[in-house]
CSV table of C-alpha atoms in Angstrom, one decimal:
chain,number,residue,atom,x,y,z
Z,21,UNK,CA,-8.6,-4.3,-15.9
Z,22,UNK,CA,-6.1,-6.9,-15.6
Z,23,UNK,CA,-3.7,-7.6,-13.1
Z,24,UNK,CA,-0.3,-5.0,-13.6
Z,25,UNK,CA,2.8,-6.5,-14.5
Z,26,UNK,CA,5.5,-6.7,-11.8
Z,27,UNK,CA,7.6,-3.9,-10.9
Z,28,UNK,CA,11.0,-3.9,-9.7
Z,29,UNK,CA,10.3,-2.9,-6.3
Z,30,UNK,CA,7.9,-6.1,-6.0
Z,31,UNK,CA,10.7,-8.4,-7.7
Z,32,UNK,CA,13.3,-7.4,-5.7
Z,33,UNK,CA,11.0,-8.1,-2.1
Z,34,UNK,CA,10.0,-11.3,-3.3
Z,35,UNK,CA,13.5,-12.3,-4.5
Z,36,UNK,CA,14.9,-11.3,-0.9
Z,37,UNK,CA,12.0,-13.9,0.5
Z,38,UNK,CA,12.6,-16.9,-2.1
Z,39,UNK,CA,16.3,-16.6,-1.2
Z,40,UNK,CA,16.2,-16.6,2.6
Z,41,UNK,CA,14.0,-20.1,1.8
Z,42,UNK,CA,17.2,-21.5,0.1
Z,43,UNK,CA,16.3,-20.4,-3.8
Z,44,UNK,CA,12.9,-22.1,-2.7
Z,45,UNK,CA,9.4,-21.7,-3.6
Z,46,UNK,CA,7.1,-20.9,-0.9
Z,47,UNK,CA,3.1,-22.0,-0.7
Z,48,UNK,CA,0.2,-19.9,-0.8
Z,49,UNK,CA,-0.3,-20.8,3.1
Z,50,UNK,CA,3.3,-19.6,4.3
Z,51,UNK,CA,3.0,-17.3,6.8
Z,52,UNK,CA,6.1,-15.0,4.6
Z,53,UNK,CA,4.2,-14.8,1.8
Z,54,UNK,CA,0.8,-13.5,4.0
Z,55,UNK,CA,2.6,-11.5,5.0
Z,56,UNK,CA,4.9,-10.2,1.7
Z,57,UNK,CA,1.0,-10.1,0.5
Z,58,UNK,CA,0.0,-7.5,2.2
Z,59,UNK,CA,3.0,-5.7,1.9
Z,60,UNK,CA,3.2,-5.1,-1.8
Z,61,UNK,CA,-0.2,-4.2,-1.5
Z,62,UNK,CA,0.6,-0.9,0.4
Z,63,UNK,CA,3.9,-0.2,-2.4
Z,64,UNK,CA,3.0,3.4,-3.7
Z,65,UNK,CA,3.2,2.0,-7.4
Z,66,UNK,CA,-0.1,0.7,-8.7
Z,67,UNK,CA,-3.8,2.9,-7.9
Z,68,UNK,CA,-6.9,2.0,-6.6
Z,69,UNK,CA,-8.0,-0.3,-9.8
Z,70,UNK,CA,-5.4,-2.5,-8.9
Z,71,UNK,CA,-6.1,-2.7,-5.3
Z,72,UNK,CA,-9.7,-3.6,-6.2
Z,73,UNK,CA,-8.7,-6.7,-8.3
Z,74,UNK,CA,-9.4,-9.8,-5.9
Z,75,UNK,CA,-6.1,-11.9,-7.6
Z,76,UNK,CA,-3.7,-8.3,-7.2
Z,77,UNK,CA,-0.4,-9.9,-5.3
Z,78,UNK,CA,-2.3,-12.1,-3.4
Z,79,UNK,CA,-0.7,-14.7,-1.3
Z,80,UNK,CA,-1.4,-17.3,-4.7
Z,81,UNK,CA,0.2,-14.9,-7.0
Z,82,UNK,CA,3.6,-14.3,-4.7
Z,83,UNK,CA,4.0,-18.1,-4.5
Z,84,UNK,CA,4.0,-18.5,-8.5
Z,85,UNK,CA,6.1,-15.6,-8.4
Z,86,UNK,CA,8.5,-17.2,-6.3
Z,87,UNK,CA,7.8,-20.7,-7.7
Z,88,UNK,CA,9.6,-18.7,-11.3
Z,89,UNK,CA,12.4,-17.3,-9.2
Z,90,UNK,CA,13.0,-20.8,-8.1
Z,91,UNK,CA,12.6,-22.7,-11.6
Z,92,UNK,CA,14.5,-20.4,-13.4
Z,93,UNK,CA,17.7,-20.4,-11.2
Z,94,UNK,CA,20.9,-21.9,-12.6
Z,95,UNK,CA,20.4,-24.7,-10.2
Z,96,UNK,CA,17.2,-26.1,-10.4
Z,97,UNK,CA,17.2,-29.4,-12.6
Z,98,UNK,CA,13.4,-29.6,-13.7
Z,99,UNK,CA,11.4,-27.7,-16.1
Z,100,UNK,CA,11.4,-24.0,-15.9
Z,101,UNK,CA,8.1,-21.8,-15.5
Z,102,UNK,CA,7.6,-19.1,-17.7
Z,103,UNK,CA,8.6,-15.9,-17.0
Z,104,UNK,CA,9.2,-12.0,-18.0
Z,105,UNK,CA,12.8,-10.6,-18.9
Z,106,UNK,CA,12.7,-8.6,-15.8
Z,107,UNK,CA,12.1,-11.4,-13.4
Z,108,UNK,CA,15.4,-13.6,-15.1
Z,109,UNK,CA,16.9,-10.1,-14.6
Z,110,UNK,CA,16.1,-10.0,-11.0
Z,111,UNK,CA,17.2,-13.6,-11.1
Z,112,UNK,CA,20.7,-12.9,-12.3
Z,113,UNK,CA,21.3,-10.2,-10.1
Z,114,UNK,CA,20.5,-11.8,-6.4
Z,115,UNK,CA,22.6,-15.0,-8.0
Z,116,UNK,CA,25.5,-12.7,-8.5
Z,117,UNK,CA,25.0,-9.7,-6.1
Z,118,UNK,CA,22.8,-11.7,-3.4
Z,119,UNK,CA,24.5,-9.6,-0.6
Z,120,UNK,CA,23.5,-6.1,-2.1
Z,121,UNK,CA,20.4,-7.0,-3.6
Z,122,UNK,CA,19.2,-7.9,-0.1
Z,123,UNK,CA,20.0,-5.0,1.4
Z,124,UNK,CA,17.6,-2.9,-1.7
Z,125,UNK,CA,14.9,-5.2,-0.3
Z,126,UNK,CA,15.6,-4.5,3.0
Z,127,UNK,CA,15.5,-0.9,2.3
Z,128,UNK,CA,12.2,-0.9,0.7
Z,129,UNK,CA,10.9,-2.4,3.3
Z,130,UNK,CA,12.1,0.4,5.9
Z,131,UNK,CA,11.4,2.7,3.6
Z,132,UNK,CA,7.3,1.7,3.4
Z,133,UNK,CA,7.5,0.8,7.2
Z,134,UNK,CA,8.6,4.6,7.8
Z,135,UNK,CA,5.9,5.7,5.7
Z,136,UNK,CA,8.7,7.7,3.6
Z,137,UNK,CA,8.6,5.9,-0.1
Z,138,UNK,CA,5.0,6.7,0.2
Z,139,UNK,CA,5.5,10.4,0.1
Z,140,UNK,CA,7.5,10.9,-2.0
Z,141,UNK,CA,6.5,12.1,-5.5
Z,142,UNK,CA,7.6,10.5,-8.5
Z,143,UNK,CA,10.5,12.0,-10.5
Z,144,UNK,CA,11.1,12.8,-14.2
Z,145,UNK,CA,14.2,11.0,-14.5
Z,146,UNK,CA,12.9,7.8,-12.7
Z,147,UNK,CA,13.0,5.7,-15.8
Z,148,UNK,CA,16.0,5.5,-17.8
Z,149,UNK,CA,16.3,6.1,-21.6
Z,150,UNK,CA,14.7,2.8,-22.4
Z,151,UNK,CA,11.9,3.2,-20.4
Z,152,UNK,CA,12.6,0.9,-17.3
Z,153,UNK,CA,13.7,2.1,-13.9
Z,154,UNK,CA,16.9,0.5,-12.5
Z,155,UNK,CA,17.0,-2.9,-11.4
Z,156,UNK,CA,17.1,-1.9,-7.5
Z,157,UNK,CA,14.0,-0.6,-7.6
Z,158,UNK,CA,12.0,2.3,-8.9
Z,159,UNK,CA,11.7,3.7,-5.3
Z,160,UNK,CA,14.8,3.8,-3.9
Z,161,UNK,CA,15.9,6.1,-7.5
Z,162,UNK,CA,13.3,8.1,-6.9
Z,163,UNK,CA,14.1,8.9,-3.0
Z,164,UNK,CA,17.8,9.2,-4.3
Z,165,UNK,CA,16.7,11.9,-6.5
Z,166,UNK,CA,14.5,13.3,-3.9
Z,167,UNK,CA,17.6,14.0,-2.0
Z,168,UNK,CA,19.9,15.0,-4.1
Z,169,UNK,CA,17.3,17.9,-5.6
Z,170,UNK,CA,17.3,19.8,-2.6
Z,171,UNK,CA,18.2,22.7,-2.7
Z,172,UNK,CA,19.6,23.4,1.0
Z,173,UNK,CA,21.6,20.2,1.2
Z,174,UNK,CA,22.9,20.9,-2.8
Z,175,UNK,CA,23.8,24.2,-1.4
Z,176,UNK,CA,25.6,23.5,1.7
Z,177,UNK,CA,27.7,20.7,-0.6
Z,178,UNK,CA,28.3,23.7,-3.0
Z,179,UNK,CA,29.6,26.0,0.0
Z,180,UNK,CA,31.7,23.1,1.6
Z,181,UNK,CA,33.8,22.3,-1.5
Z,182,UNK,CA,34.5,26.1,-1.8
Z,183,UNK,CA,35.4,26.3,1.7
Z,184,UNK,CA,37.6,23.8,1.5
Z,185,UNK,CA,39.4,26.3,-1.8
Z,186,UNK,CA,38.7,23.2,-4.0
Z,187,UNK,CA,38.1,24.0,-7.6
Z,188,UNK,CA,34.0,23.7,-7.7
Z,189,UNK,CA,34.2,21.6,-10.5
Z,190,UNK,CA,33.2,17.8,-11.4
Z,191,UNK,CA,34.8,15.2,-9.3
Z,192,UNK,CA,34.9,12.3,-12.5
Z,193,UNK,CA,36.3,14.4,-15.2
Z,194,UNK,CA,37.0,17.6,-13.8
Z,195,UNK,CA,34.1,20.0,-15.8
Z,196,UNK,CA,34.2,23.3,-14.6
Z,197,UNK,CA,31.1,25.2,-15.2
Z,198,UNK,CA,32.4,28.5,-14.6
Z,199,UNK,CA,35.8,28.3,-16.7
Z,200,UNK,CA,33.7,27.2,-20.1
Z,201,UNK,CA,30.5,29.4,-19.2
Z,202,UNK,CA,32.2,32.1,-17.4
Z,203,UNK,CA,29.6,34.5,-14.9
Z,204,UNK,CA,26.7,31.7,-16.1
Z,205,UNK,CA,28.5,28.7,-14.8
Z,206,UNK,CA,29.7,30.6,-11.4
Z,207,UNK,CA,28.3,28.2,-8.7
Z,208,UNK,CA,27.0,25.8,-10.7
Z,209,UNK,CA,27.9,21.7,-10.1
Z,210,UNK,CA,25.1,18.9,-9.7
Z,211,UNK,CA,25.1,17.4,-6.4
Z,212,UNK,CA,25.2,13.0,-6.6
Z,213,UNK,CA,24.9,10.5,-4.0
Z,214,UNK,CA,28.2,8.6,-3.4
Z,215,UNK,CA,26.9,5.4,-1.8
Z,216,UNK,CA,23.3,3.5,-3.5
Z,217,UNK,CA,20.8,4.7,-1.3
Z,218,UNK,CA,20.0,1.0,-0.7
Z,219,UNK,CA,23.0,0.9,0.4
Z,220,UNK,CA,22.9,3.8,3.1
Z,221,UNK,CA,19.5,3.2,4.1
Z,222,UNK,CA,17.5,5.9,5.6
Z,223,UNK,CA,19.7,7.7,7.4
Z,224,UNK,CA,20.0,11.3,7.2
Z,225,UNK,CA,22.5,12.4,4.4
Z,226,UNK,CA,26.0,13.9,5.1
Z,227,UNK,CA,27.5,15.9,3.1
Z,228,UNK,CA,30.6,13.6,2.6
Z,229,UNK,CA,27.9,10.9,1.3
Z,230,UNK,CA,27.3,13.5,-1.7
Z,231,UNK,CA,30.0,14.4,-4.9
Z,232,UNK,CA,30.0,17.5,-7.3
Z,233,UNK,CA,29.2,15.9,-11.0
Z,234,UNK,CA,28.8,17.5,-13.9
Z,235,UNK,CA,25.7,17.1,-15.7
Z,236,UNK,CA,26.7,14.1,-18.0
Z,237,UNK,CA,28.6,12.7,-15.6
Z,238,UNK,CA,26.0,12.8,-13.2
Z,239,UNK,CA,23.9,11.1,-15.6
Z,240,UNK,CA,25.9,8.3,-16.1
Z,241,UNK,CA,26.6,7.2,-12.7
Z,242,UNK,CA,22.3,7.0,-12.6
Z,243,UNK,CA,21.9,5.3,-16.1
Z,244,UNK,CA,20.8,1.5,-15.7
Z,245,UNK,CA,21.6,-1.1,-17.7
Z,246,UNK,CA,20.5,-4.8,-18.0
Z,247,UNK,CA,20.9,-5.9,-14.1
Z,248,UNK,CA,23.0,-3.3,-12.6
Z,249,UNK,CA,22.1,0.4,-11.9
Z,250,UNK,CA,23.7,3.0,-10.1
Z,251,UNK,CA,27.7,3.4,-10.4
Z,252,UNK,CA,29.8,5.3,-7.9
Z,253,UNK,CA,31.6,8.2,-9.1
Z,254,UNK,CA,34.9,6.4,-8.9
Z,255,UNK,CA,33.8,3.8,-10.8
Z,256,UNK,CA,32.7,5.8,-13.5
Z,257,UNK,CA,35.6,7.3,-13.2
Z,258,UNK,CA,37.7,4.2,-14.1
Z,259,UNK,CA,35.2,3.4,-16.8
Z,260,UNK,CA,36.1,6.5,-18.6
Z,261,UNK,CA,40.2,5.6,-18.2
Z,262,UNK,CA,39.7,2.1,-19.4
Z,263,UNK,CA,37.1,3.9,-22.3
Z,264,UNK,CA,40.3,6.1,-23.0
Z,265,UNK,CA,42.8,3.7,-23.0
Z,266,UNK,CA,40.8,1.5,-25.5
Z,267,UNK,CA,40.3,4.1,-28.1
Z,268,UNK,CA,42.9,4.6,-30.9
């Protein structure tokens, strides 16, 4: 078997170390990357084949992994290592989104600390439409779905907006699953996390962190593309008017 590819979750961890070094490689012997070792070891990703290859994220292969982080920046002058797409990707987005690309690293690292990514199964719609998971991190999507699927938080989300004699309808574009469907639609909104759960750590969920969405829209604000993932509501929302006011 040979060594697996690496994953987002892995990128983004060893991103956050090469850029607390000063967009520097670090060697085999640094006590960071020991220890980065044995952390991407215990990642929930890859299965016990993996784990039994002697060269699997070792301490060696997180150096030459940061050694392409470093190399490949905009600001290194020498020759550049070769690398995947999704590692430049990675690249691109701690050059231009340092602050919030540490904090997804930060919360995977709580996450497998806590022992919650872990046990959490995976999800359908971890992947998006091409096949790759969001640039963030396959875990933290898949805890962010984890959340939003159940059923008694969805439901107390549902109750609040109809206590509050608000139209139960989608917050973007303002779908209303009971005036097109009539009796089928009655109660009916998906339920979408306002803030990246990177973002909002591992904290318990409140039910203002959460927004009624449609099904598309709801979809949308979760579709990744090339270095960015996960849009707010409200900035889908402004997508749509700038869509709108573009089209003839």
């Amino acid at each position: 078997m040979r060594v697996p590819e690496w994953t987002e979750d892995e990128l983004v961890l060893v991103g956050a170390l090469v850029v607390k070094n000063g967009w520097r490689e670090l060697r085999t012997e640094d006590r960071a990357v020991q220890e980065l070792s044995d952390l991407l070891r215990s990642l929930p990703i890859h299965g016990p084949e993996a784990l039994a290859l002697p060269s699997f994220r070792s301490p060696g292969s997180v150096s030459r992994k940061s050694a392409d982080f470093m190399t490949n920046h905009e600001s290194y002058a020498g020759k550049a290592t070769r690398c995947g797409k999704l590692t430049r990707l990675m690249i691109d987005a701690f050059t231009h989104r340092e602050a919030e690309m540490l904090q997804a690293a930060q919360a995977i690292e709580e996450g497998i600390g806590s022992g919650e990514l872990q046990r959490l199964p995976p999800q359908p719609d971890e992947l998006d439409d091409s096949g790759h998971t969001a640039i963030e991190g396959r875990l933290l999507v898949r805890r962010a779905l984890v959340r939003e699927r159940d059923p008694k938080l969805r439901m107390l989300k549902i109750k609040q907006v109809q206590r509050s004699q608000r139209s139960l309808s989608c917050e973007v574009c303002g779908f209303d699953f009971a005036r097109v469907y009539g009796s089928l639609g009655q109660d009916y909104i998906e339920v979408h996390h306002i803030t990246p759960l990177h973002a909002s750590g591992s904290r318990e969920t409140r039910l203002d962190d959460l927004a009624c969405l449609c099904a598309n829209c709801h979809r949308m604000c979760h579709r990744s593309l090339p270095g960015e993932s996960w849009r707010t509501p409200d900035a889908l929302r402004k997508l749509m008017q700038k869509s709108a006011a573009n089209t003839p």
